[in-house]
Amino acid sequence: QHCTTMTTKELVLVCAGGIKGVLDVQEKDTLADVRIQIDEELDDDLIVPDFAFHVNNVRISQKQERKKSAWLVLDKIVSLQAKRSRPLDMDDATIGMPPSAKKLKVDYSCDNATMQIT
């Protein structure tokens, strides 16, 4: 009779409100498996509604979760963040840019072109 033991490691997740939660994962587990564990094992107040995994601040698509090994992210910052509920618009794309980079108006009505920053 052959007996195998499953090794588990703790995966620390940054959950709702920045509170940390811990799940035991096995070597074979993917982030899709972790998603199921989150629903089964974590309290509802820790779960971000309609969340996406972010690993070191990079979003993992739900379509990629079946391919991503939970063990490969054990030493990284794994957080649960709300999915974007609306399409990206230009105001979002310019976040962090100086105001002068957001809108640049060029007036070509005269012989000399003038620029006005708004």
JSON list of N, CA and C in Angstrom, two decimals, residues 20-102:
[
{"chain": "A", "resi": 20, "resn": "LYS", "atom": "N", "xyz": [-5.13, 40.91, 6.02]},
{"chain": "A", "resi": 20, "resn": "LYS", "atom": "CA", "xyz": [-4.50, 39.71, 5.45]},
{"chain": "A", "resi": 20, "resn": "LYS", "atom": "C", "xyz": [-5.25, 38.45, 5.86]},
{"chain": "A", "resi": 21, "resn": "GLY", "atom": "N", "xyz": [-5.37, 37.56, 4.92]},
{"chain": "A", "resi": 21, "resn": "GLY", "atom": "CA", "xyz": [-5.97, 36.25, 5.15]},
{"chain": "A", "resi": 21, "resn": "GLY", "atom": "C", "xyz": [-4.99, 35.18, 4.70]},
{"chain": "A", "resi": 22, "resn": "VAL", "atom": "N", "xyz": [-5.14, 33.97, 5.22]},
{"chain": "A", "resi": 22, "resn": "VAL", "atom": "CA", "xyz": [-4.22, 32.89, 4.91]},
{"chain": "A", "resi": 22, "resn": "VAL", "atom": "C", "xyz": [-5.00, 31.66, 4.45]},
{"chain": "A", "resi": 23, "resn": "LEU", "atom": "N", "xyz": [-4.50, 31.03, 3.39]},
{"chain": "A", "resi": 23, "resn": "LEU", "atom": "CA", "xyz": [-5.07, 29.77, 2.91]},
{"chain": "A", "resi": 23, "resn": "LEU", "atom": "C", "xyz": [-3.94, 28.76, 2.75]},
{"chain": "A", "resi": 24, "resn": "ASP", "atom": "N", "xyz": [-4.23, 27.50, 3.00]},
{"chain": "A", "resi": 24, "resn": "ASP", "atom": "CA", "xyz": [-3.26, 26.43, 2.75]},
{"chain": "A", "resi": 24, "resn": "ASP", "atom": "C", "xyz": [-3.44, 25.97, 1.31]},
{"chain": "A", "resi": 25, "resn": "VAL", "atom": "N", "xyz": [-2.33, 25.98, 0.56]},
{"chain": "A", "resi": 25, "resn": "VAL", "atom": "CA", "xyz": [-2.38, 25.54, -0.84]},
{"chain": "A", "resi": 25, "resn": "VAL", "atom": "C", "xyz": [-1.43, 24.37, -1.05]},
{"chain": "A", "resi": 26, "resn": "GLN", "atom": "N", "xyz": [-1.79, 23.54, -1.99]},
{"chain": "A", "resi": 26, "resn": "GLN", "atom": "CA", "xyz": [-0.96, 22.40, -2.36]},
{"chain": "A", "resi": 26, "resn": "GLN", "atom": "C", "xyz": [-0.23, 22.73, -3.65]},
{"chain": "A", "resi": 27, "resn": "GLU", "atom": "N", "xyz": [0.81, 21.96, -3.92]},
{"chain": "A", "resi": 27, "resn": "GLU", "atom": "CA", "xyz": [1.65, 22.21, -5.09]},
{"chain": "A", "resi": 27, "resn": "GLU", "atom": "C", "xyz": [0.86, 22.19, -6.40]},
{"chain": "A", "resi": 28, "resn": "LYS", "atom": "N", "xyz": [-0.17, 21.38, -6.45]},
{"chain": "A", "resi": 28, "resn": "LYS", "atom": "CA", "xyz": [-0.97, 21.25, -7.68]},
{"chain": "A", "resi": 28, "resn": "LYS", "atom": "C", "xyz": [-2.00, 22.37, -7.85]},
{"chain": "A", "resi": 29, "resn": "ASP", "atom": "N", "xyz": [-2.24, 23.16, -6.82]},
{"chain": "A", "resi": 29, "resn": "ASP", "atom": "CA", "xyz": [-3.29, 24.18, -6.85]},
{"chain": "A", "resi": 29, "resn": "ASP", "atom": "C", "xyz": [-2.95, 25.33, -7.80]},
{"chain": "A", "resi": 30, "resn": "THR", "atom": "N", "xyz": [-4.00, 25.79, -8.48]},
{"chain": "A", "resi": 30, "resn": "THR", "atom": "CA", "xyz": [-3.88, 26.98, -9.32]},
{"chain": "A", "resi": 30, "resn": "THR", "atom": "C", "xyz": [-4.63, 28.12, -8.63]},
{"chain": "A", "resi": 31, "resn": "LEU", "atom": "N", "xyz": [-4.55, 29.29, -9.21]},
{"chain": "A", "resi": 31, "resn": "LEU", "atom": "CA", "xyz": [-5.31, 30.41, -8.65]},
{"chain": "A", "resi": 31, "resn": "LEU", "atom": "C", "xyz": [-6.81, 30.17, -8.79]},
{"chain": "A", "resi": 32, "resn": "ALA", "atom": "N", "xyz": [-7.24, 29.39, -9.77]},
{"chain": "A", "resi": 32, "resn": "ALA", "atom": "CA", "xyz": [-8.67, 29.02, -9.87]},
{"chain": "A", "resi": 32, "resn": "ALA", "atom": "C", "xyz": [-9.08, 28.19, -8.65]},
{"chain": "A", "resi": 33, "resn": "ASP", "atom": "N", "xyz": [-8.19, 27.29, -8.20]},
{"chain": "A", "resi": 33, "resn": "ASP", "atom": "CA", "xyz": [-8.47, 26.51, -6.99]},
{"chain": "A", "resi": 33, "resn": "ASP", "atom": "C", "xyz": [-8.51, 27.42, -5.76]},
{"chain": "A", "resi": 34, "resn": "VAL", "atom": "N", "xyz": [-7.61, 28.39, -5.73]},
{"chain": "A", "resi": 34, "resn": "VAL", "atom": "CA", "xyz": [-7.57, 29.33, -4.61]},
{"chain": "A", "resi": 34, "resn": "VAL", "atom": "C", "xyz": [-8.86, 30.14, -4.56]},
{"chain": "A", "resi": 35, "resn": "ARG", "atom": "N", "xyz": [-9.38, 30.53, -5.72]},
{"chain": "A", "resi": 35, "resn": "ARG", "atom": "CA", "xyz": [-10.65, 31.27, -5.78]},
{"chain": "A", "resi": 35, "resn": "ARG", "atom": "C", "xyz": [-11.76, 30.47, -5.09]},
{"chain": "A", "resi": 36, "resn": "ILE", "atom": "N", "xyz": [-11.81, 29.16, -5.34]},
{"chain": "A", "resi": 36, "resn": "ILE", "atom": "CA", "xyz": [-12.82, 28.31, -4.71]},
{"chain": "A", "resi": 36, "resn": "ILE", "atom": "C", "xyz": [-12.61, 28.26, -3.20]},
{"chain": "A", "resi": 37, "resn": "GLN", "atom": "N", "xyz": [-11.34, 28.12, -2.78]},
{"chain": "A", "resi": 37, "resn": "GLN", "atom": "CA", "xyz": [-11.02, 28.12, -1.35]},
{"chain": "A", "resi": 37, "resn": "GLN", "atom": "C", "xyz": [-11.43, 29.42, -0.67]},
{"chain": "A", "resi": 38, "resn": "ILE", "atom": "N", "xyz": [-11.22, 30.52, -1.35]},
{"chain": "A", "resi": 38, "resn": "ILE", "atom": "CA", "xyz": [-11.58, 31.83, -0.78]},
{"chain": "A", "resi": 38, "resn": "ILE", "atom": "C", "xyz": [-13.06, 31.84, -0.45]},
{"chain": "A", "resi": 39, "resn": "ASP", "atom": "N", "xyz": [-13.89, 31.40, -1.40]},
{"chain": "A", "resi": 39, "resn": "ASP", "atom": "CA", "xyz": [-15.33, 31.37, -1.17]},
{"chain": "A", "resi": 39, "resn": "ASP", "atom": "C", "xyz": [-15.71, 30.42, -0.03]},
{"chain": "A", "resi": 40, "resn": "GLU", "atom": "N", "xyz": [-14.98, 29.30, 0.10]},
{"chain": "A", "resi": 40, "resn": "GLU", "atom": "CA", "xyz": [-15.31, 28.29, 1.10]},
{"chain": "A", "resi": 40, "resn": "GLU", "atom": "C", "xyz": [-14.76, 28.60, 2.49]},
{"chain": "A", "resi": 41, "resn": "GLU", "atom": "N", "xyz": [-13.59, 29.25, 2.56]},
{"chain": "A", "resi": 41, "resn": "GLU", "atom": "CA", "xyz": [-12.88, 29.35, 3.84]},
{"chain": "A", "resi": 41, "resn": "GLU", "atom": "C", "xyz": [-12.79, 30.74, 4.45]},
{"chain": "A", "resi": 42, "resn": "LEU", "atom": "N", "xyz": [-12.86, 31.79, 3.64]},
{"chain": "A", "resi": 42, "resn": "LEU", "atom": "CA", "xyz": [-12.70, 33.13, 4.20]},
{"chain": "A", "resi": 42, "resn": "LEU", "atom": "C", "xyz": [-14.06, 33.73, 4.55]},
{"chain": "A", "resi": 43, "resn": "ASP", "atom": "N", "xyz": [-14.07, 34.56, 5.59]},
{"chain": "A", "resi": 43, "resn": "ASP", "atom": "CA", "xyz": [-15.29, 35.26, 5.98]},
{"chain": "A", "resi": 43, "resn": "ASP", "atom": "C", "xyz": [-15.71, 36.23, 4.87]},
{"chain": "A", "resi": 44, "resn": "ASP", "atom": "N", "xyz": [-17.01, 36.43, 4.76]},
{"chain": "A", "resi": 44, "resn": "ASP", "atom": "CA", "xyz": [-17.54, 37.29, 3.70]},
{"chain": "A", "resi": 44, "resn": "ASP", "atom": "C", "xyz": [-16.98, 38.70, 3.74]},
{"chain": "A", "resi": 45, "resn": "ASP", "atom": "N", "xyz": [-16.70, 39.23, 4.94]},
{"chain": "A", "resi": 45, "resn": "ASP", "atom": "CA", "xyz": [-16.20, 40.61, 5.02]},
{"chain": "A", "resi": 45, "resn": "ASP", "atom": "C", "xyz": [-14.77, 40.75, 4.51]},
{"chain": "A", "resi": 46, "resn": "LEU", "atom": "N", "xyz": [-14.07, 39.62, 4.30]},
{"chain": "A", "resi": 46, "resn": "LEU", "atom": "CA", "xyz": [-12.72, 39.66, 3.75]},
{"chain": "A", "resi": 46, "resn": "LEU", "atom": "C", "xyz": [-12.71, 39.59, 2.23]},
{"chain": "A", "resi": 47, "resn": "ILE", "atom": "N", "xyz": [-13.82, 39.16, 1.65]},
{"chain": "A", "resi": 47, "resn": "ILE", "atom": "CA", "xyz": [-13.86, 38.92, 0.21]},
{"chain": "A", "resi": 47, "resn": "ILE", "atom": "C", "xyz": [-14.34, 40.17, -0.52]},
{"chain": "A", "resi": 48, "resn": "VAL", "atom": "N", "xyz": [-13.51, 40.64, -1.43]},
{"chain": "A", "resi": 48, "resn": "VAL", "atom": "CA", "xyz": [-13.87, 41.77, -2.28]},
{"chain": "A", "resi": 48, "resn": "VAL", "atom": "C", "xyz": [-14.87, 41.25, -3.32]},
{"chain": "A", "resi": 49, "resn": "PRO", "atom": "N", "xyz": [-16.05, 41.86, -3.42]},
{"chain": "A", "resi": 49, "resn": "PRO", "atom": "CA", "xyz": [-17.02, 41.39, -4.42]},
{"chain": "A", "resi": 49, "resn": "PRO", "atom": "C", "xyz": [-16.46, 41.47, -5.83]},
{"chain": "A", "resi": 50, "resn": "ASP", "atom": "N", "xyz": [-16.70, 40.43, -6.62]},
{"chain": "A", "resi": 50, "resn": "ASP", "atom": "CA", "xyz": [-16.27, 40.38, -8.02]},
{"chain": "A", "resi": 50, "resn": "ASP", "atom": "C", "xyz": [-14.78, 40.74, -8.14]},
{"chain": "A", "resi": 51, "resn": "PHE", "atom": "N", "xyz": [-13.94, 40.02, -7.39]},
{"chain": "A", "resi": 51, "resn": "PHE", "atom": "CA", "xyz": [-12.52, 40.37, -7.32]},
{"chain": "A", "resi": 51, "resn": "PHE", "atom": "C", "xyz": [-11.70, 39.76, -8.46]},
{"chain": "A", "resi": 52, "resn": "ALA", "atom": "N", "xyz": [-10.53, 40.35, -8.64]},
{"chain": "A", "resi": 52, "resn": "ALA", "atom": "CA", "xyz": [-9.49, 39.81, -9.51]},
{"chain": "A", "resi": 52, "resn": "ALA", "atom": "C", "xyz": [-8.24, 39.68, -8.65]},
{"chain": "A", "resi": 53, "resn": "PHE", "atom": "N", "xyz": [-7.43, 38.65, -8.94]},
{"chain": "A", "resi": 53, "resn": "PHE", "atom": "CA", "xyz": [-6.14, 38.52, -8.26]},
{"chain": "A", "resi": 53, "resn": "PHE", "atom": "C", "xyz": [-5.18, 39.54, -8.86]},
{"chain": "A", "resi": 54, "resn": "HIS", "atom": "N", "xyz": [-4.39, 40.14, -7.97]},
{"chain": "A", "resi": 54, "resn": "HIS", "atom": "CA", "xyz": [-3.28, 40.99, -8.40]},
{"chain": "A", "resi": 54, "resn": "HIS", "atom": "C", "xyz": [-2.02, 40.41, -7.76]},
{"chain": "A", "resi": 55, "resn": "VAL", "atom": "N", "xyz": [-1.02, 40.13, -8.56]},
{"chain": "A", "resi": 55, "resn": "VAL", "atom": "CA", "xyz": [0.25, 39.59, -8.06]},
{"chain": "A", "resi": 55, "resn": "VAL", "atom": "C", "xyz": [1.31, 40.66, -8.30]},
{"chain": "A", "resi": 56, "resn": "ASN", "atom": "N", "xyz": [1.89, 41.15, -7.20]},
{"chain": "A", "resi": 56, "resn": "ASN", "atom": "CA", "xyz": [2.83, 42.28, -7.28]},
{"chain": "A", "resi": 56, "resn": "ASN", "atom": "C", "xyz": [2.24, 43.43, -8.09]},
{"chain": "A", "resi": 57, "resn": "ASN", "atom": "N", "xyz": [0.97, 43.74, -7.82]},
{"chain": "A", "resi": 57, "resn": "ASN", "atom": "CA", "xyz": [0.23, 44.83, -8.45]},
{"chain": "A", "resi": 57, "resn": "ASN", "atom": "C", "xyz": [-0.04, 44.64, -9.94]},
{"chain": "A", "resi": 58, "resn": "VAL", "atom": "N", "xyz": [0.07, 43.42, -10.44]},
{"chain": "A", "resi": 58, "resn": "VAL", "atom": "CA", "xyz": [-0.27, 43.11, -11.82]},
{"chain": "A", "resi": 58, "resn": "VAL", "atom": "C", "xyz": [-1.52, 42.23, -11.81]},
{"chain": "A", "resi": 59, "resn": "ARG", "atom": "N", "xyz": [-2.54, 42.67, -12.51]},
{"chain": "A", "resi": 59, "resn": "ARG", "atom": "CA", "xyz": [-3.80, 41.92, -12.52]},
{"chain": "A", "resi": 59, "resn": "ARG", "atom": "C", "xyz": [-3.65, 40.62, -13.30]},
{"chain": "A", "resi": 60, "resn": "ILE", "atom": "N", "xyz": [-4.21, 39.55, -12.72]},
{"chain": "A", "resi": 60, "resn": "ILE", "atom": "CA", "xyz": [-4.27, 38.26, -13.39]},
{"chain": "A", "resi": 60, "resn": "ILE", "atom": "C", "xyz": [-5.70, 38.09, -13.89]},
{"chain": "A", "resi": 61, "resn": "SER", "atom": "N", "xyz": [-5.85, 37.88, -15.17]},
{"chain": "A", "resi": 61, "resn": "SER", "atom": "CA", "xyz": [-7.18, 37.68, -15.74]},
{"chain": "A", "resi": 61, "resn": "SER", "atom": "C", "xyz": [-7.78, 36.39, -15.19]},
{"chain": "A", "resi": 62, "resn": "GLN", "atom": "N", "xyz": [-9.09, 36.40, -14.98]},
{"chain": "A", "resi": 62, "resn": "GLN", "atom": "CA", "xyz": [-9.75, 35.19, -14.49]},
{"chain": "A", "resi": 62, "resn": "GLN", "atom": "C", "xyz": [-9.56, 34.04, -15.48]},
{"chain": "A", "resi": 63, "resn": "LYS", "atom": "N", "xyz": [-9.41, 34.36, -16.74]},
{"chain": "A", "resi": 63, "resn": "LYS", "atom": "CA", "xyz": [-9.18, 33.33, -17.76]},
{"chain": "A", "resi": 63, "resn": "LYS", "atom": "C", "xyz": [-7.79, 32.69, -17.61]},
{"chain": "A", "resi": 64, "resn": "GLN", "atom": "N", "xyz": [-6.86, 33.39, -16.95]},
{"chain": "A", "resi": 64, "resn": "GLN", "atom": "CA", "xyz": [-5.51, 32.87, -16.75]},
{"chain": "A", "resi": 64, "resn": "GLN", "atom": "C", "xyz": [-5.35, 32.08, -15.45]},
{"chain": "A", "resi": 65, "resn": "GLU", "atom": "N", "xyz": [-6.33, 32.17, -14.56]},
{"chain": "A", "resi": 65, "resn": "GLU", "atom": "CA", "xyz": [-6.20, 31.58, -13.23]},
{"chain": "A", "resi": 65, "resn": "GLU", "atom": "C", "xyz": [-5.95, 30.07, -13.26]},
{"chain": "A", "resi": 66, "resn": "ARG", "atom": "N", "xyz": [-6.52, 29.38, -14.23]},
{"chain": "A", "resi": 66, "resn": "ARG", "atom": "CA", "xyz": [-6.34, 27.91, -14.31]},
{"chain": "A", "resi": 66, "resn": "ARG", "atom": "C", "xyz": [-4.90, 27.54, -14.68]},
{"chain": "A", "resi": 67, "resn": "LYS", "atom": "N", "xyz": [-4.16, 28.48, -15.23]},
{"chain": "A", "resi": 67, "resn": "LYS", "atom": "CA", "xyz": [-2.78, 28.22, -15.67]},
{"chain": "A", "resi": 67, "resn": "LYS", "atom": "C", "xyz": [-1.74, 28.68, -14.66]},
{"chain": "A", "resi": 68, "resn": "LYS", "atom": "N", "xyz": [-2.14, 29.51, -13.70]},
{"chain": "A", "resi": 68, "resn": "LYS", "atom": "CA", "xyz": [-1.20, 30.10, -12.75]},
{"chain": "A", "resi": 68, "resn": "LYS", "atom": "C", "xyz": [-1.10, 29.26, -11.48]},
{"chain": "A", "resi": 69, "resn": "SER", "atom": "N", "xyz": [0.08, 28.75, -11.20]},
{"chain": "A", "resi": 69, "resn": "SER", "atom": "CA", "xyz": [0.31, 27.94, -10.01]},
{"chain": "A", "resi": 69, "resn": "SER", "atom": "C", "xyz": [0.32, 28.82, -8.76]},
{"chain": "A", "resi": 70, "resn": "ALA", "atom": "N", "xyz": [-0.43, 28.40, -7.76]},
{"chain": "A", "resi": 70, "resn": "ALA", "atom": "CA", "xyz": [-0.46, 29.15, -6.49]},
{"chain": "A", "resi": 70, "resn": "ALA", "atom": "C", "xyz": [0.92, 29.12, -5.81]},
{"chain": "A", "resi": 71, "resn": "TRP", "atom": "N", "xyz": [1.67, 28.03, -5.99]},
{"chain": "A", "resi": 71, "resn": "TRP", "atom": "CA", "xyz": [2.98, 27.94, -5.36]},
{"chain": "A", "resi": 71, "resn": "TRP", "atom": "C", "xyz": [3.97, 28.94, -5.94]},
{"chain": "A", "resi": 72, "resn": "LEU", "atom": "N", "xyz": [3.79, 29.30, -7.19]},
{"chain": "A", "resi": 72, "resn": "LEU", "atom": "CA", "xyz": [4.72, 30.24, -7.82]},
{"chain": "A", "resi": 72, "resn": "LEU", "atom": "C", "xyz": [4.51, 31.68, -7.36]},
{"chain": "A", "resi": 73, "resn": "VAL", "atom": "N", "xyz": [3.42, 31.93, -6.63]},
{"chain": "A", "resi": 73, "resn": "VAL", "atom": "CA", "xyz": [3.17, 33.29, -6.14]},
{"chain": "A", "resi": 73, "resn": "VAL", "atom": "C", "xyz": [3.29, 33.39, -4.62]},
{"chain": "A", "resi": 74, "resn": "LEU", "atom": "N", "xyz": [3.76, 32.32, -3.98]},
{"chain": "A", "resi": 74, "resn": "LEU", "atom": "CA", "xyz": [3.85, 32.31, -2.51]},
{"chain": "A", "resi": 74, "resn": "LEU", "atom": "C", "xyz": [4.73, 33.42, -1.96]},
{"chain": "A", "resi": 75, "resn": "ASP", "atom": "N", "xyz": [5.79, 33.77, -2.66]},
{"chain": "A", "resi": 75, "resn": "ASP", "atom": "CA", "xyz": [6.72, 34.79, -2.16]},
{"chain": "A", "resi": 75, "resn": "ASP", "atom": "C", "xyz": [6.42, 36.17, -2.73]},
{"chain": "A", "resi": 76, "resn": "LYS", "atom": "N", "xyz": [5.25, 36.33, -3.34]},
{"chain": "A", "resi": 76, "resn": "LYS", "atom": "CA", "xyz": [4.87, 37.60, -3.94]},
{"chain": "A", "resi": 76, "resn": "LYS", "atom": "C", "xyz": [3.68, 38.20, -3.17]},
{"chain": "A", "resi": 77, "resn": "ILE", "atom": "N", "xyz": [3.39, 39.46, -3.43]},
{"chain": "A", "resi": 77, "resn": "ILE", "atom": "CA", "xyz": [2.24, 40.11, -2.81]},
{"chain": "A", "resi": 77, "resn": "ILE", "atom": "C", "xyz": [1.02, 39.76, -3.65]},
{"chain": "A", "resi": 78, "resn": "VAL", "atom": "N", "xyz": [0.10, 39.02, -3.05]},
{"chain": "A", "resi": 78, "resn": "VAL", "atom": "CA", "xyz": [-1.12, 38.60, -3.74]},
{"chain": "A", "resi": 78, "resn": "VAL", "atom": "C", "xyz": [-2.30, 39.33, -3.07]},
{"chain": "A", "resi": 79, "resn": "SER", "atom": "N", "xyz": [-3.03, 40.10, -3.87]},
{"chain": "A", "resi": 79, "resn": "SER", "atom": "CA", "xyz": [-4.16, 40.84, -3.31]},
{"chain": "A", "resi": 79, "resn": "SER", "atom": "C", "xyz": [-5.41, 40.57, -4.12]},
{"chain": "A", "resi": 80, "resn": "LEU", "atom": "N", "xyz": [-6.55, 40.79, -3.45]},
{"chain": "A", "resi": 80, "resn": "LEU", "atom": "CA", "xyz": [-7.86, 40.67, -4.09]},
{"chain": "A", "resi": 80, "resn": "LEU", "atom": "C", "xyz": [-8.35, 42.09, -4.31]},
{"chain": "A", "resi": 81, "resn": "GLN", "atom": "N", "xyz": [-8.58, 42.45, -5.56]},
{"chain": "A", "resi": 81, "resn": "GLN", "atom": "CA", "xyz": [-9.02, 43.81, -5.86]},
{"chain": "A", "resi": 81, "resn": "GLN", "atom": "C", "xyz": [-10.24, 43.77, -6.76]},
{"chain": "A", "resi": 82, "resn": "ALA", "atom": "N", "xyz": [-11.09, 44.75, -6.61]},
{"chain": "A", "resi": 82, "resn": "ALA", "atom": "CA", "xyz": [-12.31, 44.83, -7.41]},
{"chain": "A", "resi": 82, "resn": "ALA", "atom": "C", "xyz": [-11.95, 44.97, -8.88]},
{"chain": "A", "resi": 83, "resn": "LYS", "atom": "N", "xyz": [-12.70, 44.28, -9.71]},
{"chain": "A", "resi": 83, "resn": "LYS", "atom": "CA", "xyz": [-12.51, 44.43, -11.15]},
{"chain": "A", "resi": 83, "resn": "LYS", "atom": "C", "xyz": [-13.01, 45.79, -11.58]},
{"chain": "A", "resi": 84, "resn": "ARG", "atom": "N", "xyz": [-12.45, 46.32, -12.65]},
{"chain": "A", "resi": 84, "resn": "ARG", "atom": "CA", "xyz": [-12.89, 47.60, -13.20]},
{"chain": "A", "resi": 84, "resn": "ARG", "atom": "C", "xyz": [-14.31, 47.44, -13.71]},
{"chain": "A", "resi": 85, "resn": "SER", "atom": "N", "xyz": [-15.19, 48.31, -13.30]},
{"chain": "A", "resi": 85, "resn": "SER", "atom": "CA", "xyz": [-16.60, 48.17, -13.67]},
{"chain": "A", "resi": 85, "resn": "SER", "atom": "C", "xyz": [-16.97, 49.01, -14.88]},
{"chain": "A", "resi": 86, "resn": "ARG", "atom": "N", "xyz": [-16.02, 49.80, -15.37]},
{"chain": "A", "resi": 86, "resn": "ARG", "atom": "CA", "xyz": [-16.30, 50.62, -16.55]},
{"chain": "A", "resi": 86, "resn": "ARG", "atom": "C", "xyz": [-15.05, 50.64, -17.43]},
{"chain": "A", "resi": 87, "resn": "PRO", "atom": "N", "xyz": [-15.22, 50.94, -18.70]},
{"chain": "A", "resi": 87, "resn": "PRO", "atom": "CA", "xyz": [-14.05, 50.97, -19.58]},
{"chain": "A", "resi": 87, "resn": "PRO", "atom": "C", "xyz": [-13.10, 52.11, -19.22]},
{"chain": "A", "resi": 88, "resn": "LEU", "atom": "N", "xyz": [-11.85, 51.92, -19.53]},
{"chain": "A", "resi": 88, "resn": "LEU", "atom": "CA", "xyz": [-10.83, 52.94, -19.29]},
{"chain": "A", "resi": 88, "resn": "LEU", "atom": "C", "xyz": [-11.11, 54.16, -20.15]},
{"chain": "A", "resi": 89, "resn": "ASP", "atom": "N", "xyz": [-11.09, 55.34, -19.54]},
{"chain": "A", "resi": 89, "resn": "ASP", "atom": "CA", "xyz": [-11.25, 56.54, -20.35]},
{"chain": "A", "resi": 89, "resn": "ASP", "atom": "C", "xyz": [-9.98, 57.38, -20.24]},
{"chain": "A", "resi": 90, "resn": "MET", "atom": "N", "xyz": [-9.93, 58.45, -20.96]},
{"chain": "A", "resi": 90, "resn": "MET", "atom": "CA", "xyz": [-8.70, 59.25, -21.01]},
{"chain": "A", "resi": 90, "resn": "MET", "atom": "C", "xyz": [-8.32, 59.83, -19.67]},
{"chain": "A", "resi": 91, "resn": "ASP", "atom": "N", "xyz": [-9.30, 60.17, -18.82]},
{"chain": "A", "resi": 91, "resn": "ASP", "atom": "CA", "xyz": [-8.96, 60.69, -17.50]},
{"chain": "A", "resi": 91, "resn": "ASP", "atom": "C", "xyz": [-8.19, 59.66, -16.70]},
{"chain": "A", "resi": 92, "resn": "ASP", "atom": "N", "xyz": [-8.57, 58.37, -16.82]},
{"chain": "A", "resi": 92, "resn": "ASP", "atom": "CA", "xyz": [-7.85, 57.31, -16.12]},
{"chain": "A", "resi": 92, "resn": "ASP", "atom": "C", "xyz": [-6.46, 57.12, -16.70]},
{"chain": "A", "resi": 93, "resn": "ALA", "atom": "N", "xyz": [-6.34, 57.25, -18.01]},
{"chain": "A", "resi": 93, "resn": "ALA", "atom": "CA", "xyz": [-5.05, 57.02, -18.67]},
{"chain": "A", "resi": 93, "resn": "ALA", "atom": "C", "xyz": [-4.04, 58.09, -18.31]},
{"chain": "A", "resi": 94, "resn": "THR", "atom": "N", "xyz": [-4.51, 59.26, -17.87]},
{"chain": "A", "resi": 94, "resn": "THR", "atom": "CA", "xyz": [-3.58, 60.35, -17.57]},
{"chain": "A", "resi": 94, "resn": "THR", "atom": "C", "xyz": [-3.36, 60.53, -16.07]},
{"chain": "A", "resi": 95, "resn": "ILE", "atom": "N", "xyz": [-3.86, 59.60, -15.26]},
{"chain": "A", "resi": 95, "resn": "ILE", "atom": "CA", "xyz": [-3.64, 59.68, -13.81]},
{"chain": "A", "resi": 95, "resn": "ILE", "atom": "C", "xyz": [-2.14, 59.68, -13.54]},
{"chain": "A", "resi": 96, "resn": "GLY", "atom": "N", "xyz": [-1.71, 60.59, -12.71]},
{"chain": "A", "resi": 96, "resn": "GLY", "atom": "CA", "xyz": [-0.30, 60.67, -12.36]},
{"chain": "A", "resi": 96, "resn": "GLY", "atom": "C", "xyz": [0.50, 61.57, -13.29]},
{"chain": "A", "resi": 97, "resn": "MET", "atom": "N", "xyz": [-0.10, 62.00, -14.38]},
{"chain": "A", "resi": 97, "resn": "MET", "atom": "CA", "xyz": [0.60, 62.89, -15.30]},
{"chain": "A", "resi": 97, "resn": "MET", "atom": "C", "xyz": [0.38, 64.33, -14.83]},
{"chain": "A", "resi": 98, "resn": "PRO", "atom": "N", "xyz": [1.33, 65.21, -15.09]},
{"chain": "A", "resi": 98, "resn": "PRO", "atom": "CA", "xyz": [1.13, 66.60, -14.71]},
{"chain": "A", "resi": 98, "resn": "PRO", "atom": "C", "xyz": [-0.03, 67.20, -15.50]},
{"chain": "A", "resi": 99, "resn": "PRO", "atom": "N", "xyz": [-0.72, 68.19, -14.93]},
{"chain": "A", "resi": 99, "resn": "PRO", "atom": "CA", "xyz": [-1.86, 68.77, -15.63]},
{"chain": "A", "resi": 99, "resn": "PRO", "atom": "C", "xyz": [-1.53, 69.25, -17.03]},
{"chain": "A", "resi": 100, "resn": "SER", "atom": "N", "xyz": [-0.30, 69.76, -17.23]},
{"chain": "A", "resi": 100, "resn": "SER", "atom": "CA", "xyz": [0.07, 70.28, -18.54]},
{"chain": "A", "resi": 100, "resn": "SER", "atom": "C", "xyz": [0.11, 69.19, -19.61]},
{"chain": "A", "resi": 101, "resn": "ALA", "atom": "N", "xyz": [0.26, 67.94, -19.18]},
{"chain": "A", "resi": 101, "resn": "ALA", "atom": "CA", "xyz": [0.32, 66.84, -20.15]},
{"chain": "A", "resi": 101, "resn": "ALA", "atom": "C", "xyz": [-1.07, 66.35, -20.53]},
{"chain": "A", "resi": 102, "resn": "LYS", "atom": "N", "xyz": [-2.08, 66.76, -19.77]},
{"chain": "A", "resi": 102, "resn": "LYS", "atom": "CA", "xyz": [-3.42, 66.26, -20.02]},
{"chain": "A", "resi": 102, "resn": "LYS", "atom": "C", "xyz": [-4.08, 66.92, -21.22]}
]
